[in-house]
Tab-separated table of C-alpha atoms in Angstrom:
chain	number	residue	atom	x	y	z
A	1	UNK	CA	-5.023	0.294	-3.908
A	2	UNK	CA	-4.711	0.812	-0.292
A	3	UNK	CA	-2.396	-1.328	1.770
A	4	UNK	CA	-2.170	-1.492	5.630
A	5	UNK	CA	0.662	-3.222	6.823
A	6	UNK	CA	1.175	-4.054	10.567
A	7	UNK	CA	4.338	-4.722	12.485
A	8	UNK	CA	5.217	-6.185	15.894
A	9	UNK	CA	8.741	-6.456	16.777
A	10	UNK	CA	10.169	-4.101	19.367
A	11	UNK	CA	13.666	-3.606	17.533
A	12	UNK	CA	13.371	-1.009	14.528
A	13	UNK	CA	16.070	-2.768	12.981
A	14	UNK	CA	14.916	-6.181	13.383
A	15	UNK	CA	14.616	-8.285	10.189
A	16	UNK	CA	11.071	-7.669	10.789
A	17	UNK	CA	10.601	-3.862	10.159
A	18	UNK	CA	13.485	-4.191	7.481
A	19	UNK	CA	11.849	-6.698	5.112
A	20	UNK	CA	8.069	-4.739	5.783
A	21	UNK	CA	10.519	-1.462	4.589
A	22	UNK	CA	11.170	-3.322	1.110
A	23	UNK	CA	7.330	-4.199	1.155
A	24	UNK	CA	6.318	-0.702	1.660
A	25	UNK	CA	8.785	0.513	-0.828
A	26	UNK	CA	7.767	-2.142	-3.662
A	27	UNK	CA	4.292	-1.132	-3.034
A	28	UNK	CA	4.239	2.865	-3.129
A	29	UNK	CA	6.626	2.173	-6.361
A	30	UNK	CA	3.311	0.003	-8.135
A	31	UNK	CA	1.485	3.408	-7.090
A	32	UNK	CA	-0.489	1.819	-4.182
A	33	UNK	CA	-0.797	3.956	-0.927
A	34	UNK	CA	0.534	2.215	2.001
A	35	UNK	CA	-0.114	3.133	5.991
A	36	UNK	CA	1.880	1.191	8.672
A	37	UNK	CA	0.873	0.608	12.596
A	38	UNK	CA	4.002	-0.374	14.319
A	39	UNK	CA	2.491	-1.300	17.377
A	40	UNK	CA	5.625	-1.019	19.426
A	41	UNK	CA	6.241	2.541	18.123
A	42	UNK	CA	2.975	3.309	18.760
A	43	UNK	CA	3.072	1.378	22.507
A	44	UNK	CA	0.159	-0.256	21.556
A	45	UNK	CA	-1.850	-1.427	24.887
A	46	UNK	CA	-1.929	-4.983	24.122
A	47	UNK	CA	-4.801	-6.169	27.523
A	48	UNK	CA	-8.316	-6.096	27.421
A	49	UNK	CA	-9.422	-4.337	30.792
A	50	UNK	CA	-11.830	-2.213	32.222
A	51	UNK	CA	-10.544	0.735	30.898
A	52	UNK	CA	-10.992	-0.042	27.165
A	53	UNK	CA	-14.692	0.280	27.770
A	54	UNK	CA	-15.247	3.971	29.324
A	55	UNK	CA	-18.699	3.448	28.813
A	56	UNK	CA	-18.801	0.738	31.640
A	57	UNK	CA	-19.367	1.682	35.094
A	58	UNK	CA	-16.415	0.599	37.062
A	59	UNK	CA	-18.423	-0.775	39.738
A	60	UNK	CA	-20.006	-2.903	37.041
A	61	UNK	CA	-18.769	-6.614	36.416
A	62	UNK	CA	-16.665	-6.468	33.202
A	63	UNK	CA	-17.827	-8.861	30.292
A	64	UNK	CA	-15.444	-8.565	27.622
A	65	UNK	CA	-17.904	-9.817	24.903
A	66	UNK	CA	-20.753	-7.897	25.707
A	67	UNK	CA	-19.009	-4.475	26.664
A	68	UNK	CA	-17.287	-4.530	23.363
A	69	UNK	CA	-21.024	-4.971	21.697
A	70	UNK	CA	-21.978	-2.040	23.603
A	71	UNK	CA	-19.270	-0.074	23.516
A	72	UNK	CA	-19.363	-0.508	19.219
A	73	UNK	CA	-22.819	-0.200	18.771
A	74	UNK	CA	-22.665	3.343	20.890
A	75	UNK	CA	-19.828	4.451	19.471
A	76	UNK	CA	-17.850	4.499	22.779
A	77	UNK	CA	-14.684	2.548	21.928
A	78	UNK	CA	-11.160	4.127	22.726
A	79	UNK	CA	-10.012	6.142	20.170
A	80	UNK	CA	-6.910	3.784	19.765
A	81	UNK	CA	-8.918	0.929	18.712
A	82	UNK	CA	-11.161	3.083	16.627
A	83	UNK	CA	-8.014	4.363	14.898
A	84	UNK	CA	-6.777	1.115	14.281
A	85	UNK	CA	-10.646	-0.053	12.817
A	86	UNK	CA	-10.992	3.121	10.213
A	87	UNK	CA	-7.166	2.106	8.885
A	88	UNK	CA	-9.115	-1.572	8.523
A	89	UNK	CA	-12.106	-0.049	6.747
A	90	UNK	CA	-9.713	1.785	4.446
A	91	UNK	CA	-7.744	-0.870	3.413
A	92	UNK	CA	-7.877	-3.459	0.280
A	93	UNK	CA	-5.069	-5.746	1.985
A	94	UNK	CA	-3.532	-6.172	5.169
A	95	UNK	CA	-0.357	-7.265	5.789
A	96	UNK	CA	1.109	-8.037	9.341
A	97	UNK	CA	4.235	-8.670	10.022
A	98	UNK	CA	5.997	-10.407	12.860
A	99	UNK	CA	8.211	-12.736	14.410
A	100	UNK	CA	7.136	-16.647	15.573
A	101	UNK	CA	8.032	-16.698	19.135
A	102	UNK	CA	6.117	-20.020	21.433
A	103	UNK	CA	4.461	-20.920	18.094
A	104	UNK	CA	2.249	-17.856	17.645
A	105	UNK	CA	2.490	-14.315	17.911
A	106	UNK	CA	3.893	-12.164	20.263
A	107	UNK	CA	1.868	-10.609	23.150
A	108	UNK	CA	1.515	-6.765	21.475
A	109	UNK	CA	0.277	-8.451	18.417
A	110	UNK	CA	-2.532	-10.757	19.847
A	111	UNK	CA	-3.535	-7.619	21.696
A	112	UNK	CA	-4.078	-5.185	18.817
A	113	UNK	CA	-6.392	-8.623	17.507
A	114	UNK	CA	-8.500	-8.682	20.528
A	115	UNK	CA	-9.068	-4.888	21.136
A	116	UNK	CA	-9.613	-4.137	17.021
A	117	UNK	CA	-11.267	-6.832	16.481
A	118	UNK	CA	-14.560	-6.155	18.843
A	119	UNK	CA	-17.792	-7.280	18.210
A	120	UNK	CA	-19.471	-6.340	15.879
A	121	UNK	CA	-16.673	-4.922	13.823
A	122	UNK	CA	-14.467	-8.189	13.728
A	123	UNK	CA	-17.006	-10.778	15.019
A	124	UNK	CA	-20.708	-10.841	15.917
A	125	UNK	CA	-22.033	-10.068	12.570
A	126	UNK	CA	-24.844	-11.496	11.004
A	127	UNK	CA	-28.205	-13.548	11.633
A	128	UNK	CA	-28.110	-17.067	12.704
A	129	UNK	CA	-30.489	-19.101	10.821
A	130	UNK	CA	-31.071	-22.557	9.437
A	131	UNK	CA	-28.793	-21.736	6.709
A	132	UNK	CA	-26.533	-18.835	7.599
A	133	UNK	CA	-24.254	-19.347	11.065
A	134	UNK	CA	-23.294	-15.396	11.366
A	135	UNK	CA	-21.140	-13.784	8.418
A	136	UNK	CA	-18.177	-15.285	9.549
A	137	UNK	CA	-15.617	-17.544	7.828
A	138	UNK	CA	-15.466	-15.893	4.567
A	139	UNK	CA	-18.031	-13.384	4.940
A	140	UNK	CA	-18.255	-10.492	7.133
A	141	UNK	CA	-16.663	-6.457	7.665
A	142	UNK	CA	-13.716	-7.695	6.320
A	143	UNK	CA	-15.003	-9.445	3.262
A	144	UNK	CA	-13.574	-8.418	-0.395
A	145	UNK	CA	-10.102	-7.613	1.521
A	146	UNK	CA	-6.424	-9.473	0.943
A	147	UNK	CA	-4.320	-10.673	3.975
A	148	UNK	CA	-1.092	-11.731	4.450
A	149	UNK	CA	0.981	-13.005	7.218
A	150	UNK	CA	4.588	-12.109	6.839
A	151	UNK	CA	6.332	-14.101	9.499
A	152	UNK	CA	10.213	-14.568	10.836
A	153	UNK	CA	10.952	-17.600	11.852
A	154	UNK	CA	13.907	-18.399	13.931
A	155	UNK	CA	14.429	-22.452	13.536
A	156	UNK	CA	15.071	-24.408	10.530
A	157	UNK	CA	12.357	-25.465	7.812
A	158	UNK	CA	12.865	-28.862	7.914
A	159	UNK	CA	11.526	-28.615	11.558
A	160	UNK	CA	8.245	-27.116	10.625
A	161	UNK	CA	7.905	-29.902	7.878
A	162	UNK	CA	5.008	-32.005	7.959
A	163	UNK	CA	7.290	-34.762	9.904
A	164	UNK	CA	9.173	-31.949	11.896
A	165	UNK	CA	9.245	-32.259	15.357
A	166	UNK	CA	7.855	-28.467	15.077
A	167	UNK	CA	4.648	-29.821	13.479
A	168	UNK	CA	3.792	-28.698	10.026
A	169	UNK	CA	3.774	-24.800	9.490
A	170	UNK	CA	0.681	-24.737	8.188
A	171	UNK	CA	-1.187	-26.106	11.359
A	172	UNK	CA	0.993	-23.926	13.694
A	173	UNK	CA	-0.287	-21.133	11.481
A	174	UNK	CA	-3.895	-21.905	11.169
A	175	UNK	CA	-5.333	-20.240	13.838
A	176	UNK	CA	-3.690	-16.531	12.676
A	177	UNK	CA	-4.494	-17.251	8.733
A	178	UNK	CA	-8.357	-19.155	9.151
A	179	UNK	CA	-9.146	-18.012	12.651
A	180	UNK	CA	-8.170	-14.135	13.108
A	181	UNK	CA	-7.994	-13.492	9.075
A	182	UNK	CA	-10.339	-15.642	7.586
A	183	UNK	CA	-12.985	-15.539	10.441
A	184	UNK	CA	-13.896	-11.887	9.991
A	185	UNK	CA	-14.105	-12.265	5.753
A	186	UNK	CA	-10.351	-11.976	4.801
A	187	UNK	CA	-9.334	-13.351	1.323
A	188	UNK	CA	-6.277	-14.714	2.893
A	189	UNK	CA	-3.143	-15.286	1.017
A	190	UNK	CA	-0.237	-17.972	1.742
A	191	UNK	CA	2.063	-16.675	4.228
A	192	UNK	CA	5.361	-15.247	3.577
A	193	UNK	CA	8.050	-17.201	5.718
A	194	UNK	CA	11.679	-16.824	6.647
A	195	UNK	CA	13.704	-19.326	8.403
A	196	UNK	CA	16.595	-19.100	10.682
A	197	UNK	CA	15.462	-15.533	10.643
A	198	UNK	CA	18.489	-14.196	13.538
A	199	UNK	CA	20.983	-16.260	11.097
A	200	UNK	CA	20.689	-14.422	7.886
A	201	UNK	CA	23.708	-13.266	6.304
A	202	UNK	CA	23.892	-10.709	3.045
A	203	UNK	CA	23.100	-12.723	0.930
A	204	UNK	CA	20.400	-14.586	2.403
A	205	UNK	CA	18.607	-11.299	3.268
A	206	UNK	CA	18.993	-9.855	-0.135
A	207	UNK	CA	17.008	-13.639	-1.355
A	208	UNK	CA	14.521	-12.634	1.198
A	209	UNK	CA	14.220	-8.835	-0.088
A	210	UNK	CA	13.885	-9.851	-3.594
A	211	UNK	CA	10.971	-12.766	-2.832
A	212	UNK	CA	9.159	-10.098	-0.978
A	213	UNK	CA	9.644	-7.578	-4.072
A	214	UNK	CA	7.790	-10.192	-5.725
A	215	UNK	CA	4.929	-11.141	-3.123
A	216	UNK	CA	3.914	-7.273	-3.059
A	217	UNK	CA	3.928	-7.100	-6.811
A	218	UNK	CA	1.698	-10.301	-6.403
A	219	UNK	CA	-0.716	-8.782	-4.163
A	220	UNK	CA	-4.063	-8.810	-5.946
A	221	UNK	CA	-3.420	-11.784	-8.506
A	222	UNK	CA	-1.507	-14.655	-6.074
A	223	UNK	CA	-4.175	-17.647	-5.459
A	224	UNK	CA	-5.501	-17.461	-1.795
A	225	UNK	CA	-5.325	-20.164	0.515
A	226	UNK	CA	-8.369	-22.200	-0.355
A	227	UNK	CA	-10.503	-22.375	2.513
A	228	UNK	CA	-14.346	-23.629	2.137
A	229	UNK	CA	-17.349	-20.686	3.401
A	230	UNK	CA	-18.728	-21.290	6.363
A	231	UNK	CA	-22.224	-20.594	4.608
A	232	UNK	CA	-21.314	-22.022	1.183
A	233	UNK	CA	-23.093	-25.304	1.451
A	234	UNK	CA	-19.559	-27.596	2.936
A	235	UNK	CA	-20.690	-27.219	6.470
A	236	UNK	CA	-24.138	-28.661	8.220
A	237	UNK	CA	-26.056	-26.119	10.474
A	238	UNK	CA	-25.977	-25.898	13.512
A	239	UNK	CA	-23.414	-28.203	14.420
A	240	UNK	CA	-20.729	-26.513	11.949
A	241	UNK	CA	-18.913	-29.755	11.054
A	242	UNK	CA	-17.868	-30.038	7.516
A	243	UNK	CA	-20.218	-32.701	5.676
A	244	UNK	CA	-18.950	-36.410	5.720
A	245	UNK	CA	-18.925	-36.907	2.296
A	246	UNK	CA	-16.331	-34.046	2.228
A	247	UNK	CA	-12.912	-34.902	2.378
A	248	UNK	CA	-13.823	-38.136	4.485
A	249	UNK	CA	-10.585	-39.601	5.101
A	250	UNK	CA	-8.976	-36.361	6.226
A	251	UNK	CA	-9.569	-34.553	9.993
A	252	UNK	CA	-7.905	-31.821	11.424
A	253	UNK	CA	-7.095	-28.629	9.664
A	254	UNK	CA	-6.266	-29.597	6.135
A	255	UNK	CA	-10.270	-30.768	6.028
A	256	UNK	CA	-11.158	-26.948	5.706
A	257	UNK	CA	-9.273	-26.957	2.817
A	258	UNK	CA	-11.079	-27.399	-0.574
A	259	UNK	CA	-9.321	-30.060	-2.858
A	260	UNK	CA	-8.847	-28.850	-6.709
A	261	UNK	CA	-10.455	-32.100	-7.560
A	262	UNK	CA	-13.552	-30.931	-5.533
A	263	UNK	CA	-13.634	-27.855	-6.942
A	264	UNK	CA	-13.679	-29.684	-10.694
A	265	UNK	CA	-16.271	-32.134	-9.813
């Protein structure tokens, strides 16, 4: 199988790159083939401007939805971003890895989202109908593919608990996992954490080492993170909220969920 796997942290020796190392070595060991973007290695323009659609007359007011439209459809993106979309196309799973800094990802990282991404390639896909809201949420390009967020985490676990004064994990990392992964048709896996990340000593890295060792060999079996399709019936159309008899005494993002109970009913 093919595996992309997708750093951000601008240290090569950062915990980081080192634990994506073991990953890559685990996984060319199982005979997969394995590419890497390391975004800061490959100074990876991280802002959407006028210059990412060349296309675009610079006189001409940019639109950043409708200029990437164009500028897929035509086949005028920069060759970065097309670069970064065949490794996409190629791969069976994706694996980024970064570090949690101001509860999300850092800057490089968001960047390569929003110019890869585009529309139509990442978003935009699909005919909006009385029963289908765009292939989105479980359907679209990216449909059929794994994903994994591998992320360091510098503060304790107890504070990203779901009484933590952090707020649960989970929630601080549902917009990368059902928004950036699962929006464009990722089969998206649970997230591979480490805390205190800057604290680790030997033997705490060689803990973390080992558990990735056995994510990677866990690739393409490990249950995904059970989120309900957009299109699959949970949701009413057009108004995208989930259905009320549907988890009705649970809001927020643990409603997208679907319950094993609901799935045995």
């Amino acid at each position: 199988m093919n595996i992309l796997i997708i750093t951000a942290h601008p240290d090569p020796t950062s915990l980081t790159h080192s634990l994506s190392s073991v990953a890559t070595d685990q996984l060319k060991l199982d005979g997969h083939k394995v590419r890497v973007s390391d975004l800061y290695a490959m100074n990876w323009k991280s802002a959407v401007d006028h210059d990412d659609f060349p296309a675009l007359p610079a006189s001409e007011r940019l639109k950043v939805g409708p200029a990437s439209k164009q500028a897929y459809s035509t086949g005028s993106l920069t060759e970065d971003v097309v670069q970064e979309q065949e490794k996409l196309l190629w791969a069976d799973a994706v694996i980024i890895a970064f570090p949690l800094w101001w509860f999300s990802m850092p800057a490089i990282l968001k960047g390569w989202v929003e110019r890869t991404l585009s529309y139509g390639f990442g978003y935009g896909r699909g005919a909006h109908t009385d029963t289908h809201w765009g292939d989105r949420y479980g359907e679209g390009l990216m449909a059929g593919k794994r994903a994994m967020l591998c992320v360091m985490i510098g503060g304790w676990e107890p504070h990203y608990s779901p009484r933590g004064v952090n707020g649960p994990v989970d929630d601080i990392l549902f917009p990368m996992n059902h928004g950036v992964l699962y929006y464009p048709g990722f089969t998206v896996l649970p997230s591979f954490l480490v805390y205190r990340s800057d604290r680790l000593d030997e033997a705490g890295y060689n803990i973390a080492a080992e558990r990735m060792r056995g994510r990677m060999k866990n690739l393409f079996t490990a249950e995904p993170i059970p989120y309900r399709m957009q299109n699959g019936g949970d949701y009413l159309i057009p108004s995208m909220q989930l259905r009320p008899e549907l988890n009705p005494r649970i809001t927020g993002f643990a409603a997208h969920l679907k319950p094993t109970d609901e799935e045995n009913s």
